[in-house]
Coordinates of C-alpha atoms and ligand atoms in Angstrom, one line a residue:
M1 CA -22.0 48.9 -59.9
N2 CA -21.4 52.6 -60.5
H3 CA -23.6 55.0 -58.7
A4 CA -24.6 58.0 -60.7
I5 CA -25.5 59.9 -57.5
L6 CA -23.7 59.0 -54.2
G7 CA -25.7 57.2 -51.7
T8 CA -28.4 55.9 -54.0
C9 CA -29.6 52.3 -53.9
D10 CA -28.2 50.2 -56.7
T11 CA -29.0 46.7 -55.7
K12 CA -31.8 44.4 -56.7
N13 CA -31.2 41.9 -53.9
E14 CA -34.7 41.3 -52.5
A15 CA -33.5 40.2 -49.1
V16 CA -31.3 43.3 -48.7
L17 CA -34.0 45.6 -49.9
T18 CA -36.7 44.1 -47.7
W19 CA -34.6 44.1 -44.6
V20 CA -33.3 47.7 -45.0
A21 CA -36.8 48.9 -45.7
E22 CA -38.0 47.3 -42.4
E23 CA -35.2 48.8 -40.3
A24 CA -35.7 52.2 -41.9
K25 CA -39.3 52.0 -41.1
L26 CA -38.4 51.3 -37.5
C27 CA -35.6 53.9 -37.1
E28 CA -37.2 56.6 -39.3
P29 CA -34.0 58.2 -40.6
D30 CA -34.4 61.4 -42.7
R31 CA -32.4 59.7 -45.4
V32 CA -31.0 56.3 -46.3
F33 CA -27.5 56.4 -47.7
W34 CA -26.3 53.3 -49.6
C35 CA -22.5 52.9 -49.5
D36 CA -20.6 51.6 -52.4
G37 CA -17.1 51.8 -51.0
S38 CA -15.7 54.1 -53.7
E39 CA -13.0 56.8 -53.2
R40 CA -15.5 59.4 -54.2
E41 CA -17.8 58.3 -51.4
K42 CA -15.0 58.3 -48.9
E43 CA -14.1 61.9 -49.8
F44 CA -17.7 62.9 -49.5
L45 CA -18.3 61.3 -46.2
T46 CA -15.0 62.5 -44.7
A47 CA -15.8 66.1 -45.7
E48 CA -19.2 65.7 -44.1
A49 CA -17.7 64.3 -40.9
V50 CA -15.3 67.2 -40.7
A51 CA -18.1 69.7 -41.3
L52 CA -20.1 68.1 -38.5
G53 CA -17.1 68.1 -36.1
I54 CA -17.0 64.3 -35.9
L55 CA -13.5 64.2 -37.4
I56 CA -10.7 66.7 -37.2
K57 CA -8.4 66.9 -40.2
L58 CA -4.8 66.3 -39.0
N59 CA -1.7 67.9 -40.3
Q60 CA -1.7 66.6 -43.8
E61 CA 2.0 67.2 -44.4
K62 CA 2.9 65.0 -41.5
L63 CA 0.0 62.6 -41.7
P64 CA -1.6 62.5 -45.1
G65 CA -5.2 61.2 -45.2
C66 CA -5.3 61.0 -41.4
Y67 CA -8.1 62.2 -39.1
Y68 CA -8.8 62.6 -35.4
H69 CA -11.8 61.6 -33.5
R70 CA -12.9 61.9 -29.9
S71 CA -15.5 59.5 -28.6
A72 CA -18.0 60.4 -25.9
R73 CA -16.2 60.4 -22.5
N74 CA -18.5 57.6 -21.2
D75 CA -17.9 55.5 -24.3
V76 CA -14.2 54.5 -24.5
A77 CA -14.0 50.6 -24.5
R78 CA -16.0 47.4 -24.9
V79 CA -18.7 46.9 -22.3
E80 CA -19.0 43.3 -21.4
Q81 CA -21.8 43.9 -18.8
C82 CA -23.9 45.3 -21.7
T83 CA -23.1 42.5 -24.1
Y84 CA -25.7 39.8 -24.6
I85 CA -26.0 36.4 -26.4
C86 CA -29.6 36.0 -27.2
T87 CA -30.1 32.3 -27.8
E88 CA -33.4 30.5 -27.2
S89 CA -32.2 29.0 -24.0
R90 CA -29.9 30.4 -21.3
E91 CA -28.1 27.1 -21.3
E92 CA -26.9 27.6 -24.9
A93 CA -25.3 31.0 -24.0
G94 CA -23.7 29.4 -20.9
P95 CA -22.7 31.0 -17.5
T96 CA -19.9 33.2 -18.9
N97 CA -22.2 35.2 -21.1
N98 CA -25.1 37.6 -20.3
W99 CA -28.2 36.1 -21.7
A100 CA -31.6 37.3 -22.7
A101 CA -34.4 35.5 -24.6
P102 CA -34.9 36.8 -28.1
K103 CA -38.6 37.2 -27.3
D104 CA -37.7 39.7 -24.6
M105 CA -34.7 41.4 -26.2
Y106 CA -36.1 42.0 -29.7
P107 CA -39.0 44.1 -28.5
K108 CA -36.9 45.9 -25.9
L109 CA -34.3 46.9 -28.6
R110 CA -37.0 47.7 -31.2
G111 CA -38.5 50.1 -28.6
L112 CA -35.2 51.8 -28.2
C113 CA -34.6 52.0 -32.0
Q114 CA -38.0 53.3 -32.8
G115 CA -37.7 56.7 -34.4
A116 CA -34.1 56.8 -33.2
M117 CA -32.7 58.1 -36.5
R118 CA -35.1 61.0 -36.9
G119 CA -33.2 63.9 -38.2
R120 CA -30.3 61.6 -39.0
T121 CA -29.0 59.5 -41.9
M122 CA -29.0 55.7 -41.9
Y123 CA -26.0 54.4 -43.8
V124 CA -26.2 51.0 -45.4
V125 CA -22.7 49.5 -45.1
P126 CA -22.1 46.3 -47.1
Y127 CA -18.9 44.5 -46.2
L128 CA -17.0 41.2 -46.4
M129 CA -15.2 39.5 -43.6
G130 CA -12.5 37.6 -45.4
P131 CA -11.0 37.8 -48.9
P132 CA -13.4 37.6 -51.9
G133 CA -13.9 34.0 -53.0
S134 CA -12.8 32.3 -49.8
P135 CA -15.1 29.5 -48.6
L136 CA -14.7 31.0 -45.1
T137 CA -15.7 34.6 -46.1
K138 CA -18.9 36.0 -44.8
V139 CA -21.1 38.9 -46.1
G140 CA -22.4 41.4 -43.6
F141 CA -24.5 44.5 -43.7
E142 CA -24.3 47.2 -41.0
L143 CA -27.0 49.8 -40.8
T144 CA -25.6 52.7 -38.7
D145 CA -26.3 56.4 -38.0
S146 CA -22.6 57.0 -37.2
I147 CA -20.5 58.4 -40.0
Y148 CA -17.4 57.5 -37.9
V149 CA -18.5 53.9 -37.9
V150 CA -18.9 54.0 -41.7
L151 CA -15.5 55.4 -42.3
S152 CA -14.0 52.9 -39.7
M153 CA -15.7 50.0 -41.4
R154 CA -14.3 51.1 -44.7
I155 CA -10.8 50.7 -43.2
M156 CA -11.4 47.5 -41.1
T157 CA -13.3 45.5 -43.7
R158 CA -13.6 45.0 -47.4
M159 CA -16.5 47.4 -47.7
G160 CA -18.7 48.3 -50.7
N161 CA -19.7 46.7 -54.0
V162 CA -17.4 43.8 -53.4
A163 CA -19.9 42.5 -50.8
Y164 CA -22.8 42.8 -53.3
E165 CA -20.8 40.8 -55.7
E166 CA -20.0 38.0 -53.2
L167 CA -23.7 37.9 -52.1
G168 CA -25.3 37.8 -55.5
A169 CA -29.0 37.1 -55.3
G170 CA -28.6 35.2 -52.0
N171 CA -29.9 36.0 -48.6
D172 CA -27.1 34.6 -46.5
F173 CA -25.7 37.7 -44.9
N174 CA -25.4 39.0 -41.3
R175 CA -27.9 41.7 -40.5
G176 CA -26.4 44.3 -38.2
L177 CA -28.3 47.3 -36.9
H178 CA -26.4 50.0 -35.0
C179 CA -28.1 53.1 -33.4
M180 CA -26.0 55.5 -31.4
L181 CA -29.1 56.8 -29.5
D182 CA -27.7 59.4 -27.0
V183 CA -24.6 57.3 -26.3
N184 CA -25.8 56.7 -22.8
P185 CA -24.3 53.8 -20.8
D186 CA -27.8 53.2 -19.3
R187 CA -29.2 52.5 -22.7
R188 CA -26.3 50.5 -24.1
Y189 CA -26.9 47.0 -25.4
I190 CA -24.7 44.9 -27.7
C191 CA -26.9 42.0 -28.6
H192 CA -26.3 38.9 -30.7
F193 CA -29.0 36.6 -32.1
P194 CA -26.9 33.8 -33.5
Q195 CA -29.8 31.7 -34.6
D196 CA -30.9 34.6 -36.8
N197 CA -27.4 35.8 -37.8
R198 CA -28.4 39.2 -36.5
I199 CA -26.8 41.9 -34.3
I200 CA -28.3 44.9 -32.7
S201 CA -26.1 47.4 -31.0
V202 CA -27.3 50.6 -29.4
G203 CA -25.9 53.3 -27.2
S204 CA -22.2 53.1 -28.0
A205 CA -20.1 54.2 -31.0
Y206 CA -16.8 52.8 -29.9
G207 CA -14.7 50.0 -31.4
G208 CA -15.9 46.5 -30.9
N209 CA -19.3 47.7 -29.6
A210 CA -20.1 49.5 -32.9
L211 CA -17.9 48.1 -35.7
L212 CA -20.1 45.1 -36.0
G213 CA -17.9 43.1 -38.4
K214 CA -15.2 42.7 -35.7
K215 CA -16.1 41.2 -32.4
C216 CA -19.8 40.8 -33.0
L217 CA -19.8 39.0 -36.4
A218 CA -16.3 37.6 -36.7
L219 CA -16.1 36.3 -33.2
R220 CA -19.4 35.9 -31.3
I221 CA -21.6 35.0 -34.3
G222 CA -18.6 33.5 -36.0
S223 CA -17.8 31.1 -33.2
Y224 CA -21.4 30.0 -33.1
I225 CA -21.4 29.2 -36.8
A226 CA -17.9 27.7 -36.7
R227 CA -19.0 25.1 -34.2
K228 CA -21.9 24.0 -36.4
Q229 CA -19.7 23.8 -39.4
G230 CA -16.5 22.3 -38.0
W231 CA -14.1 25.3 -38.0
L232 CA -12.7 27.8 -35.5
A233 CA -13.3 31.5 -35.1
E234 CA -10.7 32.8 -32.7
H235 CA -9.3 36.0 -31.1
M236 CA -5.9 35.3 -32.7
L237 CA -3.2 37.1 -34.7
I238 CA -1.7 35.2 -37.6
L239 CA 1.9 35.7 -38.7
G240 CA 4.4 34.1 -41.1
V241 CA 8.0 33.5 -40.1
E242 CA 10.4 33.4 -43.1
S243 CA 13.8 31.9 -42.7
P244 CA 16.9 33.2 -44.6
G245 CA 16.4 30.2 -46.9
G246 CA 12.8 31.3 -47.7
E247 CA 11.0 28.6 -45.6
K248 CA 7.7 30.0 -44.3
T249 CA 6.0 28.9 -41.1
F250 CA 2.6 30.3 -40.1
V251 CA 1.7 30.7 -36.5
A252 CA -1.6 31.9 -34.8
A253 CA -1.6 33.3 -31.3
A254 CA -4.4 34.1 -28.8
F255 CA -3.6 36.8 -26.2
P256 CA -6.4 38.7 -24.4
S257 CA -7.3 42.2 -25.4
A258 CA -4.3 44.7 -25.1
C259 CA -1.9 41.8 -24.3
G260 CA 0.3 42.0 -27.3
K261 CA -1.3 40.5 -30.5
T262 CA -0.7 43.6 -32.7
N263 CA 2.9 43.8 -31.4
F264 CA 3.7 40.1 -31.9
A265 CA 2.0 40.1 -35.4
M266 CA 4.3 43.0 -36.5
L267 CA 7.5 41.8 -34.8
I268 CA 10.8 42.8 -36.2
P269 CA 13.6 40.3 -35.4
P270 CA 16.7 41.6 -33.5
P271 CA 19.8 42.4 -35.7
H272 CA 21.5 39.0 -35.3
F273 CA 18.5 37.2 -36.9
K274 CA 19.9 38.2 -40.2
G275 CA 17.7 37.3 -43.1
W276 CA 14.7 36.3 -40.9
K277 CA 11.4 38.1 -41.5
V278 CA 8.0 38.1 -39.8
W279 CA 5.0 38.8 -42.0
T280 CA 1.6 39.9 -40.7
V281 CA -1.5 38.1 -41.9
G282 CA -3.7 39.4 -39.1
D283 CA -3.5 41.1 -35.7
D284 CA -6.8 40.3 -34.0
I285 CA -9.0 37.6 -35.5
A286 CA -8.4 34.2 -37.2
W287 CA -10.9 31.9 -39.0
M288 CA -9.4 28.5 -39.3
K289 CA -10.6 25.4 -41.1
P290 CA -9.1 22.0 -41.7
G291 CA -7.9 21.6 -45.3
E292 CA -7.9 18.6 -47.5
D293 CA -4.2 17.9 -46.7
G294 CA -5.2 17.5 -43.0
R295 CA -3.6 20.8 -41.9
L296 CA -5.4 23.8 -40.4
Y297 CA -5.8 26.8 -42.7
A298 CA -6.4 30.3 -41.5
I299 CA -7.7 33.5 -42.9
N300 CA -7.7 37.0 -41.4
P301 CA -11.3 38.2 -41.9
E302 CA -10.3 41.8 -41.4
A303 CA -8.8 44.3 -43.8
G304 CA -7.4 46.8 -41.2
Y305 CA -5.9 47.2 -37.7
F306 CA -7.8 48.7 -34.8
G307 CA -4.7 48.9 -32.6
V308 CA -3.9 50.2 -29.1
V309 CA -1.9 53.4 -29.5
P310 CA -0.2 54.1 -26.1
G311 CA 3.2 52.6 -25.8
T312 CA 3.6 52.3 -29.6
N313 CA 6.9 53.8 -30.9
S314 CA 9.7 53.1 -33.3
Q315 CA 11.4 50.9 -30.8
S316 CA 8.4 48.8 -29.6
N317 CA 6.6 48.5 -32.9
P318 CA 8.0 50.2 -36.0
N319 CA 5.6 48.5 -38.4
A320 CA 2.6 49.8 -36.4
I321 CA 4.1 53.3 -36.6
A322 CA 4.6 52.9 -40.3
S323 CA 1.0 51.6 -40.7
M324 CA -0.5 54.7 -39.0
Q325 CA 1.3 57.4 -41.1
R326 CA -1.4 57.8 -43.7
D327 CA -5.2 57.2 -44.2
T328 CA -5.6 56.5 -40.5
I329 CA -8.3 57.5 -38.0
Y330 CA -7.0 58.1 -34.5
T331 CA -9.4 58.0 -31.7
N332 CA -8.9 59.4 -28.1
V333 CA -5.2 60.2 -28.4
A334 CA -4.0 63.8 -27.7
L335 CA -4.0 66.6 -30.3
T336 CA -1.1 69.0 -30.6
P337 CA -1.4 72.7 -31.6
D338 CA 0.0 71.9 -35.1
L339 CA -2.6 69.2 -35.5
D340 CA -0.3 66.3 -34.9
V341 CA -1.1 63.4 -32.5
W342 CA 0.6 62.5 -29.3
W343 CA 0.3 59.7 -26.7
E344 CA 2.2 58.3 -23.7
G345 CA 5.1 56.3 -25.0
K346 CA 5.4 58.0 -28.4
D347 CA 8.9 58.7 -29.7
G348 CA 10.4 62.0 -28.6
P349 CA 9.5 64.4 -25.7
P350 CA 5.9 65.2 -24.8
P351 CA 4.5 68.4 -26.3
A352 CA 4.7 71.5 -24.1
E353 CA 1.0 71.8 -24.5
C354 CA -1.8 69.9 -26.2
L355 CA -5.4 68.9 -25.9
D356 CA -6.0 65.6 -24.2
W357 CA -8.4 62.9 -25.3
K358 CA -11.3 64.8 -23.7
G359 CA -10.4 68.0 -25.5
E360 CA -9.0 69.7 -22.4
K361 CA -5.8 71.6 -22.1
W362 CA -2.9 69.3 -21.1
T363 CA 0.8 69.9 -20.2
P364 CA 3.5 67.5 -19.0
A365 CA 2.7 68.7 -15.5
S366 CA -0.9 67.4 -15.8
K367 CA -1.7 64.4 -13.5
E368 CA -4.0 62.6 -16.0
K369 CA -2.9 60.9 -19.1
A370 CA -3.1 62.9 -22.4
A371 CA -4.2 59.8 -24.4
H372 CA -6.8 57.4 -23.1
P373 CA -5.2 54.0 -22.3
N374 CA -7.6 52.4 -24.8
S375 CA -7.0 55.0 -27.5
R376 CA -6.7 53.3 -30.9
F377 CA -5.7 53.8 -34.5
A378 CA -7.7 52.4 -37.4
A379 CA -5.4 51.8 -40.3
P380 CA -5.7 49.8 -43.6
M381 CA -3.6 46.7 -43.5
T382 CA -2.1 47.7 -46.8
N383 CA -0.1 50.3 -45.0
N384 CA 1.9 47.6 -43.1
P385 CA 5.4 47.2 -44.7
M386 CA 5.4 43.6 -43.6
L387 CA 1.9 42.7 -44.8
A388 CA 2.0 39.0 -45.8
P389 CA 1.5 38.5 -49.5
E390 CA -0.8 35.6 -48.7
V391 CA -3.3 37.8 -46.9
N392 CA -5.8 37.8 -49.9
D393 CA -5.4 34.1 -50.6
P394 CA -8.8 32.6 -50.4
R395 CA -7.3 29.3 -49.2
G396 CA -5.7 30.9 -46.2
V397 CA -2.3 29.9 -44.7
P398 CA -1.4 26.6 -43.1
I399 CA -1.0 26.9 -39.4
S400 CA 2.0 25.1 -37.8
A401 CA 1.7 26.4 -34.3
I402 CA -1.0 27.9 -32.0
I403 CA 0.3 30.0 -29.1
F404 CA -1.7 30.9 -26.1
G405 CA -0.6 33.7 -23.7
G406 CA -1.8 35.9 -21.0
R407 CA -0.5 38.9 -19.0
R408 CA 0.7 37.3 -15.8
A409 CA 3.1 38.9 -13.3
D410 CA 3.8 35.4 -11.7
T411 CA 3.3 31.7 -12.1
M412 CA 3.5 31.4 -15.9
P413 CA 6.8 30.8 -17.6
L414 CA 8.0 32.6 -20.6
I415 CA 7.5 29.6 -22.9
Y416 CA 6.5 26.0 -22.9
Q417 CA 5.0 23.5 -25.3
A418 CA 2.0 21.2 -24.8
F419 CA 2.6 17.5 -25.1
D420 CA -0.2 17.1 -27.7
W421 CA -3.4 18.8 -29.0
I422 CA -5.6 17.8 -26.1
H423 CA -3.1 19.0 -23.6
G424 CA -2.9 22.2 -25.7
V425 CA -6.6 22.6 -25.5
Y426 CA -6.4 22.3 -21.7
I427 CA -3.6 24.9 -21.6
G428 CA -5.8 27.3 -23.6
S429 CA -8.9 26.5 -21.5
M430 CA -7.3 27.5 -18.3
M431 CA -5.6 30.8 -19.5
G432 CA -5.7 33.6 -17.0
S433 CA -4.8 37.2 -17.6
E434 CA -4.8 40.6 -15.9
M435 CA -7.6 42.8 -17.1
T436 CA -6.7 45.8 -19.3
A437 CA -8.2 49.1 -20.4
A438 CA -9.7 47.4 -23.6
A439 CA -12.8 46.7 -21.6
A440 CA -14.6 48.5 -18.8
G441 CA -13.6 46.8 -15.5
T442 CA -10.9 46.5 -12.9
V443 CA -7.6 46.9 -14.7
G444 CA -4.8 44.6 -13.4
Q445 CA -7.1 42.0 -11.8
V446 CA -6.4 38.4 -12.9
R447 CA -9.3 36.6 -14.4
R448 CA -9.8 33.4 -16.4
D449 CA -9.9 34.2 -20.1
P450 CA -9.9 30.9 -21.9
M451 CA -8.3 31.0 -25.3
A452 CA -8.7 34.9 -25.0
M453 CA -12.3 34.3 -25.9
L454 CA -14.2 34.9 -22.6
P455 CA -15.7 38.1 -24.0
F456 CA -16.2 36.8 -27.5
C457 CA -17.5 33.2 -27.4
G458 CA -21.1 33.2 -28.8
Y459 CA -22.2 30.1 -26.9
H460 CA -21.5 27.9 -23.9
M461 CA -17.8 27.9 -23.1
G462 CA -17.9 24.3 -22.1
S463 CA -19.3 23.3 -25.5
Y464 CA -16.6 25.5 -27.0
F465 CA -13.9 23.4 -25.2
Q466 CA -15.7 20.3 -26.5
H467 CA -15.5 21.7 -30.0
W468 CA -11.8 22.3 -29.7
V469 CA -11.3 18.8 -28.5
A470 CA -13.4 17.4 -31.4
M471 CA -11.4 19.4 -33.9
R472 CA -8.5 17.0 -33.3
K473 CA -10.3 14.3 -35.3
L474 CA -10.8 16.7 -38.3
M475 CA -7.1 17.3 -38.6
K476 CA -4.5 14.7 -39.6
H477 CA -1.7 17.2 -38.8
P478 CA -2.9 19.5 -36.0
P479 CA -0.8 22.5 -35.1
R480 CA 1.6 22.2 -32.2
V481 CA 0.4 24.2 -29.2
F482 CA 2.5 26.5 -27.0
H483 CA 2.0 28.9 -24.1
V484 CA 3.9 32.2 -23.6
N485 CA 4.0 35.0 -21.0
W486 CA 5.9 38.2 -21.8
F487 CA 4.8 39.8 -18.6
R488 CA 6.3 37.8 -15.7
K489 CA 8.0 40.0 -13.1
D490 CA 10.8 39.6 -10.6
A491 CA 10.5 40.4 -6.9
A492 CA 11.4 44.0 -7.6
G493 CA 8.5 44.3 -10.1
A494 CA 10.7 44.4 -13.2
Y495 CA 9.8 42.3 -16.3
L496 CA 11.9 39.1 -16.5
W497 CA 11.9 39.2 -20.3
P498 CA 12.5 42.3 -22.5
G499 CA 9.7 41.3 -24.9
F500 CA 8.8 43.0 -28.2
G501 CA 11.5 42.2 -30.9
H502 CA 13.2 39.8 -28.5
N503 CA 10.1 37.6 -28.7
M504 CA 11.6 36.5 -32.0
R505 CA 13.8 34.2 -29.8
V506 CA 10.8 32.5 -28.5
L507 CA 9.2 32.4 -31.9
K508 CA 12.3 30.8 -33.4
W509 CA 12.1 28.0 -30.8
V510 CA 8.5 27.5 -31.6
V511 CA 9.2 27.3 -35.4
D512 CA 12.2 25.0 -34.8
R513 CA 10.0 22.7 -32.6
C514 CA 7.4 22.6 -35.4
E515 CA 10.1 21.7 -38.0
G516 CA 11.6 19.1 -35.6
R517 CA 14.9 21.0 -35.2
A518 CA 15.0 22.1 -31.5
H519 CA 15.6 20.1 -28.3
A520 CA 13.3 20.3 -25.4
D521 CA 13.2 19.3 -21.7
E522 CA 10.2 17.4 -20.4
T523 CA 8.8 19.3 -17.3
S524 CA 5.6 19.0 -15.3
L525 CA 4.0 21.7 -17.4
G526 CA 5.1 20.5 -20.8
W527 CA 8.2 20.8 -23.1
M528 CA 10.6 23.6 -22.3
P529 CA 13.6 24.9 -24.2
R530 CA 17.0 23.8 -22.9
L531 CA 18.2 26.8 -20.9
N532 CA 21.8 26.5 -22.2
E533 CA 20.6 26.2 -25.8
F534 CA 18.0 29.0 -25.9
D535 CA 19.2 31.8 -28.2
L536 CA 20.3 34.9 -26.1
D537 CA 23.0 36.0 -28.6
G538 CA 23.4 39.8 -28.8
M539 CA 21.6 40.4 -25.5
T540 CA 24.3 42.3 -23.7
D541 CA 22.5 43.0 -20.4
Y542 CA 20.5 39.8 -20.1
S543 CA 21.7 36.7 -18.2
R544 CA 20.8 33.0 -18.4
E545 CA 20.0 33.2 -14.7
R546 CA 17.3 35.7 -15.5
L547 CA 16.0 33.4 -18.2
A548 CA 16.0 30.6 -15.6
E549 CA 13.9 32.8 -13.3
A550 CA 11.5 33.5 -16.2
Q551 CA 11.2 29.8 -16.9
S552 CA 10.9 28.7 -13.3
I553 CA 8.0 26.5 -12.1
V554 CA 7.1 27.3 -8.6
P555 CA 4.8 24.6 -7.1
E556 CA 3.1 26.9 -4.6
E557 CA 2.1 29.2 -7.5
W558 CA 0.8 26.3 -9.5
Y559 CA -1.3 25.0 -6.5
R560 CA -3.0 28.4 -6.4
E561 CA -3.4 28.4 -10.2
L562 CA -5.1 25.1 -10.1
L563 CA -7.6 26.4 -7.6
L564 CA -8.3 29.5 -9.7
Q565 CA -8.9 27.3 -12.7
E566 CA -11.2 25.1 -10.7
E567 CA -13.7 28.0 -10.3
L568 CA -14.1 28.2 -14.0
Y569 CA -14.3 24.5 -14.5
L570 CA -17.0 24.2 -11.8
K571 CA -19.1 26.9 -13.5
L572 CA -18.8 25.0 -16.8
Y573 CA -19.0 21.5 -15.4
S574 CA -22.2 20.3 -17.1
H575 CA -20.6 20.9 -20.5
L576 CA -16.9 20.3 -19.7
P577 CA -15.2 17.6 -21.9
K578 CA -13.8 14.8 -19.7
E579 CA -10.5 15.1 -21.6
L580 CA -9.9 18.4 -19.9
V581 CA -10.7 17.1 -16.4
F582 CA -8.2 14.3 -17.1
Q583 CA -5.6 16.8 -18.2
R584 CA -6.1 18.7 -15.0
E585 CA -5.6 15.5 -13.0
L586 CA -2.4 14.7 -14.9
L587 CA -1.0 18.2 -14.3
T588 CA -1.7 18.0 -10.6
S589 CA 0.0 14.6 -10.4
R590 CA 3.1 15.9 -12.2
L591 CA 3.5 19.0 -10.0
Ligands
LIG1 P1 -6.5 44.0 -28.8 O1 -6.5 44.9 -30.0 O2 -7.2 44.7 -27.6 O3 -7.2 42.7 -29.0 O4 -5.1 43.8 -28.2 P2 -3.7 43.3 -28.7 O5 -3.5 41.9 -28.1 O6 -3.5 43.5 -30.1 O7 -2.7 44.2 -27.9 P3 -1.5 45.1 -28.3 O8 -0.5 44.3 -29.2 O9 -1.9 46.4 -28.8 O10 -0.8 45.2 -26.8 C1 -0.8 46.4 -26.2 C2 -0.1 46.3 -24.9 O11 0.8 45.2 -24.7 C3 0.8 47.6 -24.8 O12 0.6 48.0 -23.4 C4 2.1 47.0 -25.0 O13 3.1 47.8 -24.5 C5 2.1 45.7 -24.4 N1 3.0 44.7 -25.0 C6 3.0 44.1 -26.2 N2 4.0 43.3 -26.4 C7 4.7 43.3 -25.2 C8 5.9 42.6 -24.8 O14 6.5 41.8 -25.5 N3 6.4 42.9 -23.5 C9 5.7 43.7 -22.7 N4 6.2 44.0 -21.5 N5 4.6 44.4 -23.1 C10 4.1 44.2 -24.3
LIG2 C1 -10.3 44.1 -28.1 O1 -10.8 44.6 -27.1 O2 -10.0 42.9 -28.0 C2 -10.1 44.8 -29.3 C3 -10.6 46.2 -29.4 O3 -9.6 44.2 -30.3 S1 -12.3 46.3 -29.8 O4 -12.5 46.2 -31.2 O5 -12.8 47.5 -29.3 O6 -13.0 45.1 -29.2
LIG3 MN1 -9.1 42.1 -29.8

């Protein structure tokens, strides 16, 4: 398709036309703008966003194609308390989700959306989650009155005509409606109707609340569909480890929000790992389906990164820094007088003066942070120097290992391996993690976050565990399962493991275990690396004693852990697979 005039409708798909007409009738926009994903359109919309003050053009010499956005002050993260799974029964959504009946929620939302786009433009955003031609790929349409959302969706998904091509004359697409309203937390609802493959999001224009392809479609609706169809939609990064000999091993890892997925997916091995490379397939979401050869194959449904900015620098994550040098939208970082961006933990000294994420004057003497802790960059994945060449392969990549990990100051060792798949499912099901700034809530408090999916599972978490258990029979060669914790601290509060690039040492053991090359000790938790064999080469100020402390199993900590797990299991008991109850018993007996 080639639009003569930007924004005009150029599809004959009846289902799309009918639905857009219905929603336009409800929202009453002044204008409906049909996006095609072209460069010309991007230029036009960007200029409009700048003219309206929604985007600020950054210093184009330093940051070509980059723009700056400030969200509303009360709209800076996901809001789990406003997020609903609207299945017919409360039972289906389960006790870990907010639930409302579709018969109540649809009218409530329609009331809020009625006439909500008067004086505004409704953008029709067609997009693909997944590479064109993949059996896992899904078509979505997002109707939104936020130009920032349109430009972000353009980075984060394969947006535009490619979606019409994939859809053809069909009607199998996700229907997403997003209205900013007055960006008011009191009128903020992120609602999912899995039976209807629909999403309605109102009152927020930030991240996962508003970019409907990401958490809403790819995870909440995705997980619901995946269970019915026998695959997995997960909050996981995907990476490929390449050995000096060219052998590639693909690994998926689930860490909760702001717990290190982007960093791990972009890892650069320390110098002595000569010839080893880590390639990024994805940094947030994995869709995984058993292949004909009995292995599990994964695609990254996204096309960009919506990554945490603070703490990112050329030491901690050089590939992320490279990824955000061009064609990037920065949100809620600080803005310097020469129209550059700054954040806590960036390379170099802080600016003498800048505007903070709220637009207020900031100096190094200020008490508050210049960048919001959940400030983010949206960058196309093609900017990543280590983007895996397989990322567009419709078959996906074969996953050899799944790694679970949380942010835990105690209890959890650096690395251990599950005895088998079911034990691995148990380990994932009882994950705990300290809460982060990625969602509104009490930062630092440990909560259960099974498989890093607590905020993203579109149905009953007990049934979700059952689905994971059942997946075993669909795979002749299931991935090996591991658990990591980069965040354990000593008595003085210092991290017991330096993390970041050094995580390659852990990853190497994981890969070697998958390929049958590394020894392991049997412990009460699972298999652990032999302390005297674990690769610490080139770590000048790190001792084996410290590694031993990072790996220690403290029974008192585990008794407490088992009680904390129990709370979640009691909540889910009616749907909990007995295999997990047995695993819990076995762990208790081994401690
Ligand atoms: P979402 O995009 O919210 O799903 O999060 P993510 O899992 O991609 O998080 P990300 O990689 O952006 O993690 C961000 C936070 O984790 C930052 O505070 C990092 O400094 C910290 N982090 C990441 N890796 C490590 C590590 O190996 N060690 C330590 N100590 N901190 C880490
Ligand atoms: C997360 O919170 O896990 C994110 C950011 O990846 S958001 O897209 O806002 O959900
Ligand atoms: Mn995430």
